[in-house]
Amino acid sequence: MADHFKFLKQDFPKIYRDIVLQHKAVNKVLSFCDKDNMYLLFTGMFPDVNGGQGISGELETYFINYLADQYGSDAVGRATAYALEDQTTFIGFDVKSKDNQLWSQQNNFEVNDDNQVTNVDENHSNCSENNPINTIATTYYESIDFPADTLEFLKNLHEQVKSSFHVVPLKH
């Protein structure tokens, strides 16, 4: 697929919404495509592969840039849950392309008394082509000259998490 940005913008929220409703939970996910598949990487398992630590902002930037390069992806996406001061909850989607196109969308969701997700609005409440919901998306596709030890760390991390990718075949 030539335009990963368009695909992620149109289909990533729908695919992710279905997963959220199936599992009744909103978990942070990073997404990217190669020519045949969209890959979803749920970050909740990072403490298991990162010495007990989650995925920090710096590691996320490095890892997304590494994965995009390895898979030849020209766009990456990110989804995570947010709560506003008035307790409105929404999933924030951010997609950034290699040529710096940016798109963000938020979809409200509801939880029951057991904190399980019971509904995710199909229609978004806000979207933007200028401002990301989470500014870390602006760091994707930064030109980073990784030192050898960092590159080796990212390669090892990739090998550890590769089996956890949720793979969605792209329609050609």
PDB file of C-alpha atoms in Angstrom:
ATOM      1  CA  MET A   1       0.000   0.000   0.000  1.00  0.00           C
ATOM      2  CA  ALA A   2       1.499   3.267  -1.110  1.00  0.00           C
ATOM      3  CA  ASP A   3      -0.201   5.620   1.330  1.00  0.00           C
ATOM      4  CA  HIS A   4       0.100   4.383   4.903  1.00  0.00           C
ATOM      5  CA  PHE A   5      -0.906   7.802   6.242  1.00  0.00           C
ATOM      6  CA  LYS A   6      -4.285   7.668   4.507  1.00  0.00           C
ATOM      7  CA  PHE A   7      -4.855   4.074   5.617  1.00  0.00           C
ATOM      8  CA  LEU A   8      -3.969   4.796   9.263  1.00  0.00           C
ATOM      9  CA  LYS A   9      -6.121   7.924   9.250  1.00  0.00           C
ATOM     10  CA  GLN A  10      -9.164   6.099   7.872  1.00  0.00           C
ATOM     11  CA  ASP A  11      -8.873   2.568   9.254  1.00  0.00           C
ATOM     12  CA  PHE A  12      -6.717   2.622  12.397  1.00  0.00           C
ATOM     13  CA  PRO A  13      -9.488   4.143  14.613  1.00  0.00           C
ATOM     14  CA  LYS A  14     -12.043   1.599  13.382  1.00  0.00           C
ATOM     15  CA  ILE A  15      -9.750  -1.393  13.874  1.00  0.00           C
ATOM     16  CA  TYR A  16      -8.616  -0.139  17.269  1.00  0.00           C
ATOM     17  CA  ARG A  17     -12.228   0.588  18.361  1.00  0.00           C
ATOM     18  CA  ASP A  18     -13.162  -3.035  17.626  1.00  0.00           C
ATOM     19  CA  ILE A  19     -10.218  -4.289  19.689  1.00  0.00           C
ATOM     20  CA  VAL A  20     -11.117  -1.992  22.597  1.00  0.00           C
ATOM     21  CA  LEU A  21     -14.715  -3.216  22.619  1.00  0.00           C
ATOM     22  CA  GLN A  22     -13.611  -6.843  22.376  1.00  0.00           C
ATOM     23  CA  HIS A  23     -11.223  -6.540  25.343  1.00  0.00           C
ATOM     24  CA  LYS A  24     -13.279  -3.887  27.185  1.00  0.00           C
ATOM     25  CA  ALA A  25     -10.123  -1.853  27.806  1.00  0.00           C
ATOM     26  CA  VAL A  26      -8.180   1.004  26.220  1.00  0.00           C
ATOM     27  CA  ASN A  27      -4.493   0.155  26.058  1.00  0.00           C
ATOM     28  CA  LYS A  28      -1.839   2.359  24.508  1.00  0.00           C
ATOM     29  CA  VAL A  29      -0.872   1.094  21.062  1.00  0.00           C
ATOM     30  CA  LEU A  30       1.687   2.083  18.463  1.00  0.00           C
ATOM     31  CA  SER A  31       0.941   1.249  14.838  1.00  0.00           C
ATOM     32  CA  PHE A  32       2.769   1.226  11.533  1.00  0.00           C
ATOM     33  CA  CYS A  33       2.488  -0.480   8.164  1.00  0.00           C
ATOM     34  CA  ASP A  34       4.672  -2.238   5.660  1.00  0.00           C
ATOM     35  CA  LYS A  35       3.564  -3.073   2.117  1.00  0.00           C
ATOM     36  CA  ASP A  36       1.368  -5.986   3.273  1.00  0.00           C
ATOM     37  CA  ASN A  37       0.310  -5.467   6.895  1.00  0.00           C
ATOM     38  CA  MET A  38      -0.582  -3.024   9.610  1.00  0.00           C
ATOM     39  CA  TYR A  39       1.159  -3.830  12.891  1.00  0.00           C
ATOM     40  CA  LEU A  40      -0.289  -2.922  16.286  1.00  0.00           C
ATOM     41  CA  LEU A  41       2.063  -2.988  19.254  1.00  0.00           C
ATOM     42  CA  PHE A  42       0.348  -2.732  22.630  1.00  0.00           C
ATOM     43  CA  THR A  43       2.828  -1.167  25.031  1.00  0.00           C
ATOM     44  CA  GLY A  44       1.506  -2.780  28.219  1.00  0.00           C
ATOM     45  CA  MET A  45       4.069  -5.575  27.959  1.00  0.00           C
ATOM     46  CA  PHE A  46       7.060  -3.240  27.935  1.00  0.00           C
ATOM     47  CA  PRO A  47       7.835  -3.685  31.646  1.00  0.00           C
ATOM     48  CA  ASP A  48       8.391  -7.378  30.875  1.00  0.00           C
ATOM     49  CA  VAL A  49      10.953  -6.653  28.150  1.00  0.00           C
ATOM     50  CA  ASN A  50      12.429  -3.374  29.389  1.00  0.00           C
ATOM     51  CA  GLY A  51      13.822  -4.192  32.810  1.00  0.00           C
ATOM     52  CA  GLY A  52      10.549  -3.525  34.642  1.00  0.00           C
ATOM     53  CA  GLN A  53      10.051  -0.113  33.034  1.00  0.00           C
ATOM     54  CA  GLY A  54       7.335   0.951  30.652  1.00  0.00           C
ATOM     55  CA  ILE A  55       7.999   2.793  27.434  1.00  0.00           C
ATOM     56  CA  SER A  56       9.277   6.297  28.141  1.00  0.00           C
ATOM     57  CA  GLY A  57       8.837   9.138  25.676  1.00  0.00           C
ATOM     58  CA  GLU A  58      12.443   8.930  24.546  1.00  0.00           C
ATOM     59  CA  LEU A  59      12.263   5.166  24.074  1.00  0.00           C
ATOM     60  CA  GLU A  60       8.991   5.533  22.170  1.00  0.00           C
ATOM     61  CA  THR A  61      10.585   8.069  19.801  1.00  0.00           C
ATOM     62  CA  TYR A  62      13.636   5.874  19.250  1.00  0.00           C
ATOM     63  CA  PHE A  63      11.645   2.671  18.851  1.00  0.00           C
ATOM     64  CA  ILE A  64       9.070   4.142  16.456  1.00  0.00           C
ATOM     65  CA  ASN A  65      11.849   5.584  14.301  1.00  0.00           C
ATOM     66  CA  TYR A  66      13.664   2.242  14.363  1.00  0.00           C
ATOM     67  CA  LEU A  67      10.528   0.238  13.475  1.00  0.00           C
ATOM     68  CA  ALA A  68       9.482   2.651  10.714  1.00  0.00           C
ATOM     69  CA  ASP A  69      12.919   2.257   9.163  1.00  0.00           C
ATOM     70  CA  GLN A  70      12.963  -1.544   9.528  1.00  0.00           C
ATOM     71  CA  TYR A  71       9.517  -1.973   7.981  1.00  0.00           C
ATOM     72  CA  GLY A  72       9.779   0.789   5.386  1.00  0.00           C
ATOM     73  CA  SER A  73       6.731   2.507   6.817  1.00  0.00           C
ATOM     74  CA  ASP A  74       5.935   6.021   5.690  1.00  0.00           C
ATOM     75  CA  ALA A  75       3.441   6.706   8.509  1.00  0.00           C
ATOM     76  CA  VAL A  76       2.959   5.699  12.124  1.00  0.00           C
ATOM     77  CA  GLY A  77       0.017   5.922  14.477  1.00  0.00           C
ATOM     78  CA  ARG A  78      -0.565   6.047  18.202  1.00  0.00           C
ATOM     79  CA  ALA A  79      -3.667   5.578  20.334  1.00  0.00           C
ATOM     80  CA  THR A  80      -4.126   5.979  24.065  1.00  0.00           C
ATOM     81  CA  ALA A  81      -6.754   6.904  26.637  1.00  0.00           C
ATOM     82  CA  TYR A  82      -7.164  10.347  28.187  1.00  0.00           C
ATOM     83  CA  ALA A  83      -9.451  11.873  30.800  1.00  0.00           C
ATOM     84  CA  LEU A  84     -10.314  15.553  30.929  1.00  0.00           C
ATOM     85  CA  GLU A  85     -10.877  17.483  34.148  1.00  0.00           C
ATOM     86  CA  ASP A  86     -14.633  16.994  33.768  1.00  0.00           C
ATOM     87  CA  GLN A  87     -13.989  13.216  33.633  1.00  0.00           C
ATOM     88  CA  THR A  88     -14.782  12.994  29.922  1.00  0.00           C
ATOM     89  CA  THR A  89     -12.780  10.046  28.623  1.00  0.00           C
ATOM     90  CA  PHE A  90     -11.531   9.754  25.069  1.00  0.00           C
ATOM     91  CA  ILE A  91      -9.133   7.805  22.916  1.00  0.00           C
ATOM     92  CA  GLY A  92      -6.582  10.066  21.301  1.00  0.00           C
ATOM     93  CA  PHE A  93      -5.344   8.996  17.880  1.00  0.00           C
ATOM     94  CA  ASP A  94      -2.272  10.619  16.373  1.00  0.00           C
ATOM     95  CA  VAL A  95      -0.877   9.752  12.939  1.00  0.00           C
ATOM     96  CA  LYS A  96       2.276  11.231  11.469  1.00  0.00           C
ATOM     97  CA  SER A  97       3.780  10.651   8.044  1.00  0.00           C
ATOM     98  CA  LYS A  98       7.399  10.590   7.035  1.00  0.00           C
ATOM     99  CA  ASP A  99       6.813  13.834   5.110  1.00  0.00           C
ATOM    100  CA  ASN A 100       5.407  15.504   8.272  1.00  0.00           C
ATOM    101  CA  GLN A 101       1.685  15.271   7.630  1.00  0.00           C
ATOM    102  CA  LEU A 102      -0.045  15.156  10.981  1.00  0.00           C
ATOM    103  CA  TRP A 103      -3.568  14.133  11.877  1.00  0.00           C
ATOM    104  CA  SER A 104      -5.278  13.647  15.244  1.00  0.00           C
ATOM    105  CA  GLN A 105      -8.730  12.505  16.284  1.00  0.00           C
ATOM    106  CA  GLN A 106     -10.467  11.858  19.563  1.00  0.00           C
ATOM    107  CA  ASN A 107     -13.316   9.414  20.179  1.00  0.00           C
ATOM    108  CA  ASN A 108     -15.172   9.467  23.482  1.00  0.00           C
ATOM    109  CA  PHE A 109     -15.623   6.219  25.366  1.00  0.00           C
ATOM    110  CA  GLU A 110     -17.634   5.021  28.361  1.00  0.00           C
ATOM    111  CA  VAL A 111     -16.832   2.592  31.148  1.00  0.00           C
ATOM    112  CA  ASN A 112     -19.028   0.711  33.602  1.00  0.00           C
ATOM    113  CA  ASP A 113     -18.614   0.513  37.392  1.00  0.00           C
ATOM    114  CA  ASP A 114     -15.966  -2.203  36.924  1.00  0.00           C
ATOM    115  CA  ASN A 115     -13.949   0.183  34.726  1.00  0.00           C
ATOM    116  CA  GLN A 116     -14.589  -1.937  31.624  1.00  0.00           C
ATOM    117  CA  VAL A 117     -15.118  -0.084  28.358  1.00  0.00           C
ATOM    118  CA  THR A 118     -18.749  -0.446  27.302  1.00  0.00           C
ATOM    119  CA  ASN A 119     -18.868   1.940  24.328  1.00  0.00           C
ATOM    120  CA  VAL A 120     -16.594   3.902  22.021  1.00  0.00           C
ATOM    121  CA  ASP A 121     -18.246   6.561  19.887  1.00  0.00           C
ATOM    122  CA  GLU A 122     -17.862   5.734  16.212  1.00  0.00           C
ATOM    123  CA  ASN A 123     -17.835   9.400  15.293  1.00  0.00           C
ATOM    124  CA  HIS A 124     -14.976  11.517  16.513  1.00  0.00           C
ATOM    125  CA  SER A 125     -15.575  14.516  18.719  1.00  0.00           C
ATOM    126  CA  ASN A 126     -12.579  16.509  17.481  1.00  0.00           C
ATOM    127  CA  CYS A 127      -9.939  16.148  14.807  1.00  0.00           C
ATOM    128  CA  SER A 128      -7.030  18.204  13.597  1.00  0.00           C
ATOM    129  CA  GLU A 129      -4.499  18.224  10.827  1.00  0.00           C
ATOM    130  CA  ASN A 130      -2.250  20.610  12.739  1.00  0.00           C
ATOM    131  CA  ASN A 131      -2.126  19.832  16.443  1.00  0.00           C
ATOM    132  CA  PRO A 132      -1.387  16.422  17.885  1.00  0.00           C
ATOM    133  CA  ILE A 133      -3.242  15.217  20.943  1.00  0.00           C
ATOM    134  CA  ASN A 134       0.032  13.940  22.324  1.00  0.00           C
ATOM    135  CA  THR A 135       3.041  15.951  21.207  1.00  0.00           C
ATOM    136  CA  ILE A 136       5.292  12.886  21.196  1.00  0.00           C
ATOM    137  CA  ALA A 137       3.848  12.177  17.746  1.00  0.00           C
ATOM    138  CA  THR A 138       5.816  15.175  16.456  1.00  0.00           C
ATOM    139  CA  THR A 139       9.058  13.329  17.310  1.00  0.00           C
ATOM    140  CA  TYR A 140       8.306  10.450  14.954  1.00  0.00           C
ATOM    141  CA  TYR A 141      10.564  10.418  11.882  1.00  0.00           C
ATOM    142  CA  GLU A 142      13.180  12.587  13.502  1.00  0.00           C
ATOM    143  CA  SER A 143      16.578  12.016  11.988  1.00  0.00           C
ATOM    144  CA  ILE A 144      18.465  10.133  14.693  1.00  0.00           C
ATOM    145  CA  ASP A 145      21.961   8.790  14.247  1.00  0.00           C
ATOM    146  CA  PHE A 146      21.812   5.913  16.718  1.00  0.00           C
ATOM    147  CA  PRO A 147      25.039   4.955  18.474  1.00  0.00           C
ATOM    148  CA  ALA A 148      25.916   1.258  18.033  1.00  0.00           C
ATOM    149  CA  ASP A 149      24.833   0.299  21.569  1.00  0.00           C
ATOM    150  CA  THR A 150      21.447   2.032  21.179  1.00  0.00           C
ATOM    151  CA  LEU A 151      20.891   0.376  17.811  1.00  0.00           C
ATOM    152  CA  GLU A 152      21.702  -3.020  19.351  1.00  0.00           C
ATOM    153  CA  PHE A 153      19.275  -2.334  22.226  1.00  0.00           C
ATOM    154  CA  LEU A 154      16.486  -1.421  19.763  1.00  0.00           C
ATOM    155  CA  LYS A 155      17.217  -4.494  17.638  1.00  0.00           C
ATOM    156  CA  ASN A 156      17.004  -6.745  20.726  1.00  0.00           C
ATOM    157  CA  LEU A 157      13.825  -5.015  21.905  1.00  0.00           C
ATOM    158  CA  HIS A 158      12.284  -5.525  18.469  1.00  0.00           C
ATOM    159  CA  GLU A 159      13.100  -9.241  18.586  1.00  0.00           C
ATOM    160  CA  GLN A 160      11.489  -9.515  22.031  1.00  0.00           C
ATOM    161  CA  VAL A 161       8.246  -7.775  21.082  1.00  0.00           C
ATOM    162  CA  LYS A 162       7.871  -8.984  17.481  1.00  0.00           C
ATOM    163  CA  SER A 163       5.787 -11.996  18.519  1.00  0.00           C
ATOM    164  CA  SER A 164       3.389  -9.630  20.350  1.00  0.00           C
ATOM    165  CA  PHE A 165       2.485  -7.631  17.238  1.00  0.00           C
ATOM    166  CA  HIS A 166      -1.198  -7.774  16.322  1.00  0.00           C
ATOM    167  CA  VAL A 167      -1.044  -8.068  12.537  1.00  0.00           C
ATOM    168  CA  VAL A 168      -3.835  -6.836  10.241  1.00  0.00           C
ATOM    169  CA  PRO A 169      -3.423  -7.637   6.524  1.00  0.00           C
ATOM    170  CA  LEU A 170      -3.828  -4.630   4.260  1.00  0.00           C
ATOM    171  CA  LYS A 171      -6.382  -4.753   1.487  1.00  0.00           C
ATOM    172  CA  HIS A 172      -4.737  -4.388  -1.899  1.00  0.00           C
TER     173      HIS A 172
END
